[in-house]
Coordinates of C-alpha atoms in Angstrom, one line a residue:
M952 CA 32.3 234.8 187.3
T953 CA 32.6 231.4 188.8
R954 CA 32.9 232.0 192.6
I955 CA 31.1 234.1 195.2
G956 CA 32.7 234.7 198.6
F957 CA 31.9 237.0 201.5
L958 CA 34.3 239.7 202.9
S959 CA 34.0 240.8 206.5
F960 CA 35.8 243.7 208.1
G961 CA 35.1 242.3 211.5
H962 CA 33.9 245.4 213.2
W963 CA 33.0 245.2 216.9
Q964 CA 31.5 247.9 219.0
P965 CA 29.4 248.0 222.2
I966 CA 26.8 250.3 220.7
P967 CA 23.0 250.2 220.3
G968 CA 22.0 247.9 217.4
S969 CA 25.3 246.0 217.3
E970 CA 25.2 242.2 217.5
T971 CA 29.0 242.1 217.6
R972 CA 29.9 244.0 220.8
T973 CA 33.3 242.5 221.7
A974 CA 36.4 241.1 220.0
R975 CA 35.4 237.6 221.1
D976 CA 32.0 238.2 219.4
A977 CA 33.7 239.2 216.2
L978 CA 36.0 236.2 216.1
L979 CA 33.4 233.5 217.1
Q980 CA 30.7 235.0 214.8
S981 CA 33.2 235.0 211.9
I982 CA 33.7 231.3 212.4
D983 CA 30.0 230.6 212.6
L984 CA 29.3 232.7 209.4
A985 CA 32.0 230.8 207.5
V986 CA 30.4 227.5 208.5
A987 CA 26.9 228.8 207.5
A988 CA 28.3 230.1 204.2
E989 CA 29.8 226.7 203.3
E990 CA 26.4 225.1 204.0
L991 CA 24.8 227.5 201.5
G992 CA 27.3 226.7 198.8
I993 CA 29.2 230.0 199.1
D994 CA 32.8 229.6 197.8
G995 CA 34.9 231.8 200.1
A996 CA 35.2 233.4 203.5
Y997 CA 37.5 236.4 203.5
F998 CA 38.5 238.8 206.2
R999 CA 40.0 242.3 206.2
V1000 CA 42.9 243.0 208.5
H1001 CA 43.3 246.3 210.4
H1002 CA 45.5 247.3 213.3
F1003 CA 44.8 249.6 216.3
A1004 CA 41.1 249.4 215.7
R1005 CA 38.1 247.5 216.9
Q1006 CA 38.3 245.2 213.9
L1007 CA 39.9 241.9 213.1
A1008 CA 43.7 242.1 213.3
S1009 CA 45.5 238.8 213.5
P1010 CA 44.1 236.6 210.7
F1011 CA 45.8 233.2 211.1
P1012 CA 44.3 232.0 214.4
L1013 CA 40.9 232.9 212.9
L1014 CA 41.6 231.2 209.6
A1015 CA 42.9 228.1 211.2
A1016 CA 39.8 227.8 213.4
I1017 CA 37.6 228.2 210.3
A1018 CA 39.7 225.6 208.5
A1019 CA 39.1 223.1 211.3
R1020 CA 35.4 223.7 211.2
T1021 CA 34.9 223.5 207.4
S1022 CA 35.9 221.2 204.6
R1023 CA 35.4 223.0 201.3
I1024 CA 35.1 226.7 201.5
E1025 CA 38.1 228.9 200.6
I1026 CA 39.5 230.9 203.5
G1027 CA 41.4 234.1 203.0
T1028 CA 42.2 237.7 203.6
G1029 CA 41.4 240.9 201.7
V1030 CA 44.0 242.2 202.6
I1031 CA 46.9 241.8 205.0
D1032 CA 48.9 245.1 205.3
M1033 CA 52.4 243.8 204.7
R1034 CA 54.0 246.8 206.3
Y1035 CA 53.2 245.3 209.7
E1036 CA 54.3 241.7 209.0
N1037 CA 57.4 239.7 209.9
P1038 CA 57.7 237.9 206.6
L1039 CA 59.3 234.7 207.9
Y1040 CA 57.0 234.3 210.9
M1041 CA 54.0 235.0 208.6
A1042 CA 55.3 232.3 206.2
E1043 CA 55.3 229.7 209.1
E1044 CA 51.8 230.8 210.1
A1045 CA 50.4 230.7 206.6
A1046 CA 51.9 227.3 205.8
A1047 CA 50.5 225.8 209.0
T1048 CA 47.1 227.3 208.3
D1049 CA 47.1 226.0 204.7
L1050 CA 48.0 222.5 205.9
I1051 CA 45.1 222.5 208.4
S1052 CA 42.8 223.6 205.6
G1053 CA 43.9 221.1 203.1
G1054 CA 45.1 223.7 200.7
R1055 CA 42.2 226.1 200.8
L1056 CA 44.1 229.3 201.9
Q1057 CA 43.9 232.3 199.6
L1058 CA 46.0 235.2 201.0
G1059 CA 45.3 238.7 199.8
V1060 CA 48.2 241.0 200.7
S1061 CA 49.1 244.6 199.9
R1062 CA 50.5 247.9 201.2
G1063 CA 47.1 248.4 202.9
S1064 CA 44.9 251.4 203.3
P1065 CA 45.3 254.4 205.6
E1066 CA 45.3 253.1 209.2
T1067 CA 44.1 254.5 212.6
A1068 CA 47.6 254.8 213.9
L1069 CA 50.1 257.3 212.6
R1070 CA 53.0 255.3 211.2
G1071 CA 51.6 252.3 212.9
S1072 CA 53.9 249.7 211.4
E1073 CA 56.8 251.5 213.1
S1074 CA 55.3 250.6 216.4
F1075 CA 55.6 247.0 215.2
G1076 CA 59.3 247.6 214.6
F1077 CA 59.2 248.0 210.8
V1078 CA 60.5 251.3 209.5
P1079 CA 61.1 252.0 205.8
E1080 CA 64.8 252.5 205.0
E1081 CA 66.0 256.0 204.2
G1082 CA 64.9 257.0 200.7
T1083 CA 62.1 254.4 200.5
T1084 CA 58.3 254.5 201.0
D1085 CA 55.7 252.5 202.9
A1086 CA 54.8 250.8 199.6
D1087 CA 58.5 249.8 199.2
L1088 CA 58.5 248.3 202.7
A1089 CA 55.3 246.3 202.0
R1090 CA 56.7 245.0 198.7
A1091 CA 60.0 244.0 200.3
H1092 CA 58.2 242.1 203.0
T1093 CA 56.0 240.4 200.4
E1094 CA 59.1 239.4 198.3
L1095 CA 60.7 237.7 201.3
F1096 CA 57.4 236.1 202.4
R1097 CA 56.9 234.6 199.0
A1098 CA 60.4 233.3 198.7
A1099 CA 60.0 231.6 202.1
I1100 CA 56.7 229.8 201.3
E1101 CA 58.4 228.7 198.0
G1102 CA 61.1 226.9 200.0
A1103 CA 64.0 229.3 199.6
A1104 CA 66.8 229.0 202.0
V1105 CA 66.6 232.0 204.4
A1106 CA 68.9 231.1 207.3
E1107 CA 72.3 229.4 207.8
A1108 CA 72.3 226.0 209.4
N1109 CA 74.0 225.6 212.8
P1110 CA 76.6 222.9 212.2
Q1111 CA 76.6 221.9 215.9
M1112 CA 73.0 221.0 215.5
T1113 CA 72.7 219.9 211.9
G1114 CA 76.2 218.6 211.0
T1115 CA 76.1 220.8 207.9
T1116 CA 77.0 224.3 206.8
G1117 CA 74.1 224.5 204.4
A1118 CA 71.1 226.8 204.5
L1119 CA 67.6 226.2 205.9
A1120 CA 64.1 227.0 204.7
I1121 CA 61.2 227.7 207.0
Q1122 CA 59.1 224.8 208.2
P1123 CA 56.4 223.7 207.6
Q1124 CA 56.1 224.0 203.8
S1125 CA 52.7 223.8 202.1
P1126 CA 53.0 222.9 198.4
G1127 CA 50.9 225.1 196.1
L1128 CA 50.5 228.0 198.6
S1129 CA 52.7 230.2 196.5
D1130 CA 50.1 230.1 193.6
R1131 CA 47.4 231.4 196.0
I1132 CA 48.8 234.8 196.9
W1133 CA 46.9 237.8 195.8
W1134 CA 47.9 241.4 195.7
G1135 CA 45.3 244.1 196.6
S1136 CA 45.7 246.6 193.8
G1137 CA 44.2 250.1 193.8
T1138 CA 45.4 251.3 190.4
R1139 CA 45.9 250.2 186.9
K1140 CA 49.7 250.5 187.2
T1141 CA 49.9 248.3 190.4
A1142 CA 47.7 245.8 188.6
E1143 CA 50.3 245.5 185.9
W1144 CA 53.0 245.2 188.5
T1145 CA 51.0 242.4 190.2
A1146 CA 50.9 240.4 187.0
E1147 CA 54.7 240.9 186.5
Q1148 CA 55.2 239.4 189.9
G1149 CA 53.0 236.4 189.2
M1150 CA 50.4 237.1 191.9
N1151 CA 46.6 236.9 191.6
L1152 CA 44.7 240.2 191.4
M1153 CA 42.4 241.4 194.2
S1154 CA 40.6 244.6 193.4
S1155 CA 38.4 246.3 196.0
T1156 CA 35.3 248.6 196.1
L1157 CA 37.6 251.6 195.5
L1158 CA 40.4 252.6 193.2
T1159 CA 42.9 255.3 194.1
E1160 CA 42.5 257.0 190.8
D1161 CA 39.7 258.4 188.7
T1162 CA 39.3 258.9 184.9
G1163 CA 35.6 260.0 185.0
V1164 CA 34.2 256.7 183.8
P1165 CA 32.0 254.5 186.0
F1166 CA 33.8 252.5 188.6
G1167 CA 33.0 249.1 187.0
D1168 CA 34.4 250.3 183.6
L1169 CA 37.6 251.6 185.3
Q1170 CA 38.0 248.4 187.2
A1171 CA 37.4 246.3 184.0
E1172 CA 40.2 248.3 182.3
Q1173 CA 42.5 247.5 185.3
I1174 CA 41.7 243.8 184.9
E1175 CA 42.3 243.9 181.2
L1176 CA 45.7 245.5 181.7
Y1177 CA 46.5 243.0 184.4
R1178 CA 45.7 240.0 182.1
A1179 CA 47.7 241.5 179.2
A1180 CA 50.7 242.0 181.5
W1181 CA 50.3 238.4 182.8
K1182 CA 50.4 237.1 179.2
R1183 CA 53.5 239.2 178.4
A1184 CA 55.3 237.9 181.5
G1185 CA 54.9 234.4 180.2
W1186 CA 53.4 232.7 183.3
Q1187 CA 52.1 229.2 182.7
R1188 CA 49.2 229.0 185.1
E1189 CA 45.9 230.9 184.7
P1190 CA 45.6 233.8 187.2
R1191 CA 42.6 234.5 189.4
V1192 CA 41.0 237.9 189.7
S1193 CA 38.5 239.1 192.3
V1194 CA 36.5 242.2 192.8
S1195 CA 34.5 243.3 195.9
R1196 CA 31.0 244.6 195.8
S1197 CA 28.5 245.8 198.4
I1198 CA 25.3 243.8 197.6
L1199 CA 22.2 244.3 199.7
P1200 CA 19.1 242.7 198.4
L1201 CA 15.9 244.0 199.9
V1202 CA 13.7 240.9 200.6
S1203 CA 12.4 241.6 204.1
D1204 CA 11.2 244.4 206.3
A1205 CA 14.5 244.3 208.2
D1206 CA 16.4 244.7 204.9
R1207 CA 14.3 247.7 204.0
A1208 CA 14.6 249.2 207.4
Y1209 CA 18.4 248.9 207.4
F1210 CA 19.3 249.8 203.8
G1211 CA 16.2 250.9 201.9
G1212 CA 16.9 254.6 202.4
S1213 CA 20.6 254.5 201.3
A1214 CA 20.0 256.3 198.0
R1215 CA 23.4 258.1 198.1
D1216 CA 25.3 254.8 198.2
R1217 CA 23.7 253.6 194.9
E1218 CA 26.0 255.8 192.8
D1219 CA 29.7 256.0 192.5
Q1220 CA 31.4 258.4 194.8
V1221 CA 34.6 260.4 194.1
G1222 CA 36.7 261.8 196.9
Y1223 CA 40.2 262.1 198.3
L1224 CA 41.9 259.2 200.0
D1225 CA 45.5 259.1 201.3
G1226 CA 46.3 262.3 199.5
G1227 CA 44.9 261.5 196.1
L1228 CA 41.7 261.3 194.2
A1229 CA 39.8 258.0 194.5
R1230 CA 36.6 256.5 193.0
F1231 CA 34.4 254.4 195.3
G1232 CA 32.1 251.9 193.7
K1233 CA 28.4 252.1 194.3
S1234 CA 26.4 249.7 196.5
Y1235 CA 23.9 247.4 194.9
I1236 CA 20.8 247.9 196.9
G1237 CA 17.3 246.9 195.8
E1238 CA 15.1 244.0 194.6
P1239 CA 17.1 240.9 193.8
D1240 CA 16.1 240.9 190.1
A1241 CA 17.2 244.5 189.7
I1242 CA 20.5 243.8 191.4
A1243 CA 21.1 240.8 189.2
A1244 CA 20.5 242.9 186.1
D1245 CA 22.9 245.6 187.3
L1246 CA 25.6 243.1 188.1
A1247 CA 25.2 241.5 184.6
N1248 CA 26.0 244.9 183.2
D1249 CA 29.0 245.5 185.6
A1250 CA 32.0 245.1 183.3
A1251 CA 34.4 244.3 186.1
V1252 CA 32.1 241.6 187.7
Q1253 CA 31.9 239.9 184.3
A1254 CA 35.6 240.1 183.8
A1255 CA 36.5 238.7 187.2
D1256 CA 36.3 235.0 188.3
T1257 CA 35.5 235.8 191.9
V1258 CA 33.1 238.3 193.6
L1259 CA 33.6 239.1 197.3
V1260 CA 30.4 240.4 198.9
T1261 CA 31.1 242.8 201.8
V1262 CA 28.9 241.9 204.7
P1263 CA 27.6 244.2 207.6
N1264 CA 29.1 241.9 210.2
Q1265 CA 27.8 243.9 213.2
L1266 CA 24.2 242.8 212.3
G1267 CA 25.2 239.3 213.4
V1268 CA 25.4 235.8 212.0
E1269 CA 21.7 235.1 211.5
Y1270 CA 21.2 238.3 209.5
N1271 CA 24.3 237.8 207.3
T1272 CA 23.4 234.2 206.7
R1273 CA 20.0 235.3 205.4
L1274 CA 21.8 238.0 203.3
L1275 CA 24.1 235.4 201.7
E1276 CA 21.2 233.0 201.2
S1277 CA 19.3 235.7 199.3
I1278 CA 22.4 236.3 197.1
A1279 CA 22.9 232.6 196.6
T1280 CA 19.2 232.0 195.8
H1281 CA 18.1 235.0 193.9
I1282 CA 21.1 236.8 192.5
G1283 CA 24.0 234.4 191.9
P1284 CA 22.2 232.0 189.5
A1285 CA 21.0 235.0 187.4
I1286 CA 24.6 236.0 186.7
G1287 CA 25.9 232.5 186.0
W1288 CA 26.9 231.3 189.4
Q1289 CA 26.1 227.9 190.8
A1290 CA 26.3 226.9 194.4
A1291 CA 29.2 224.6 195.3
R1292 CA 28.3 221.2 196.6
Q1293 CA 29.9 219.1 199.3

């Protein structure tokens, strides 16, 4: 494991105890936390995308703002639900954001998780063709998006304006962006498909399958199958793999008040999600030394090159900065991580 980033779901609610009460709070605090994380040497600032909910929804204005305020930290998503996206407009937005950042954009995309809205992507104008599924729609959008950022011609030129009958690519283009697309995979099978497509692997705190083994072992098997499929496909570059973890070191009275009693979360959970059985990874809660030892024994953490730490964003920038500082100071070095330097 060589990188640690944070992953925020960007919740905002005007409820007691929330430091993030409005959408504006969620956006501005996300920028401030990314700036603080960079100063701590954290490697990445990632954001979940949800629609029709009090959470972050449109990632590119936020990522571009973070890019303009930072110079080193990776900025990305985990993940964009591609069912909702216009692939060509997204390609323009992604390229522009990547150029502003100087090539630091890391885009996690996928079919997405169950949403608040019933058939929400249809409200955006995207309906799966007859005989196809939501997953097919997301993959088709991703295929067109990836072709566009790689410079494929996607529109016919207007000869009255261009003097040619050739074809046009979207503009701007950002060289190298195509190697920084990740697919959010929830199963071993989709991990193999991801490798076949030449995308990096982003694996979350849950898998939509269960074999009875601990979550970290199941996820490590997913990563192993991904890397084997990548090798078979013959890709020349080295792929990247990330896993997400809930890591909550208890180093202050506030930490213990918020999370000290969360015993149930310290074990894997198995339940039903989106019509199928799923295994949810445990939260790592406790003293920093104990967490470091547990993470050292987490097979998936050891197999990945990036760990994304989910943060309780509604507790505010100051609290989450202290949380990341605790991880950077007490936990990261114990599992082989070194803070990035300016």
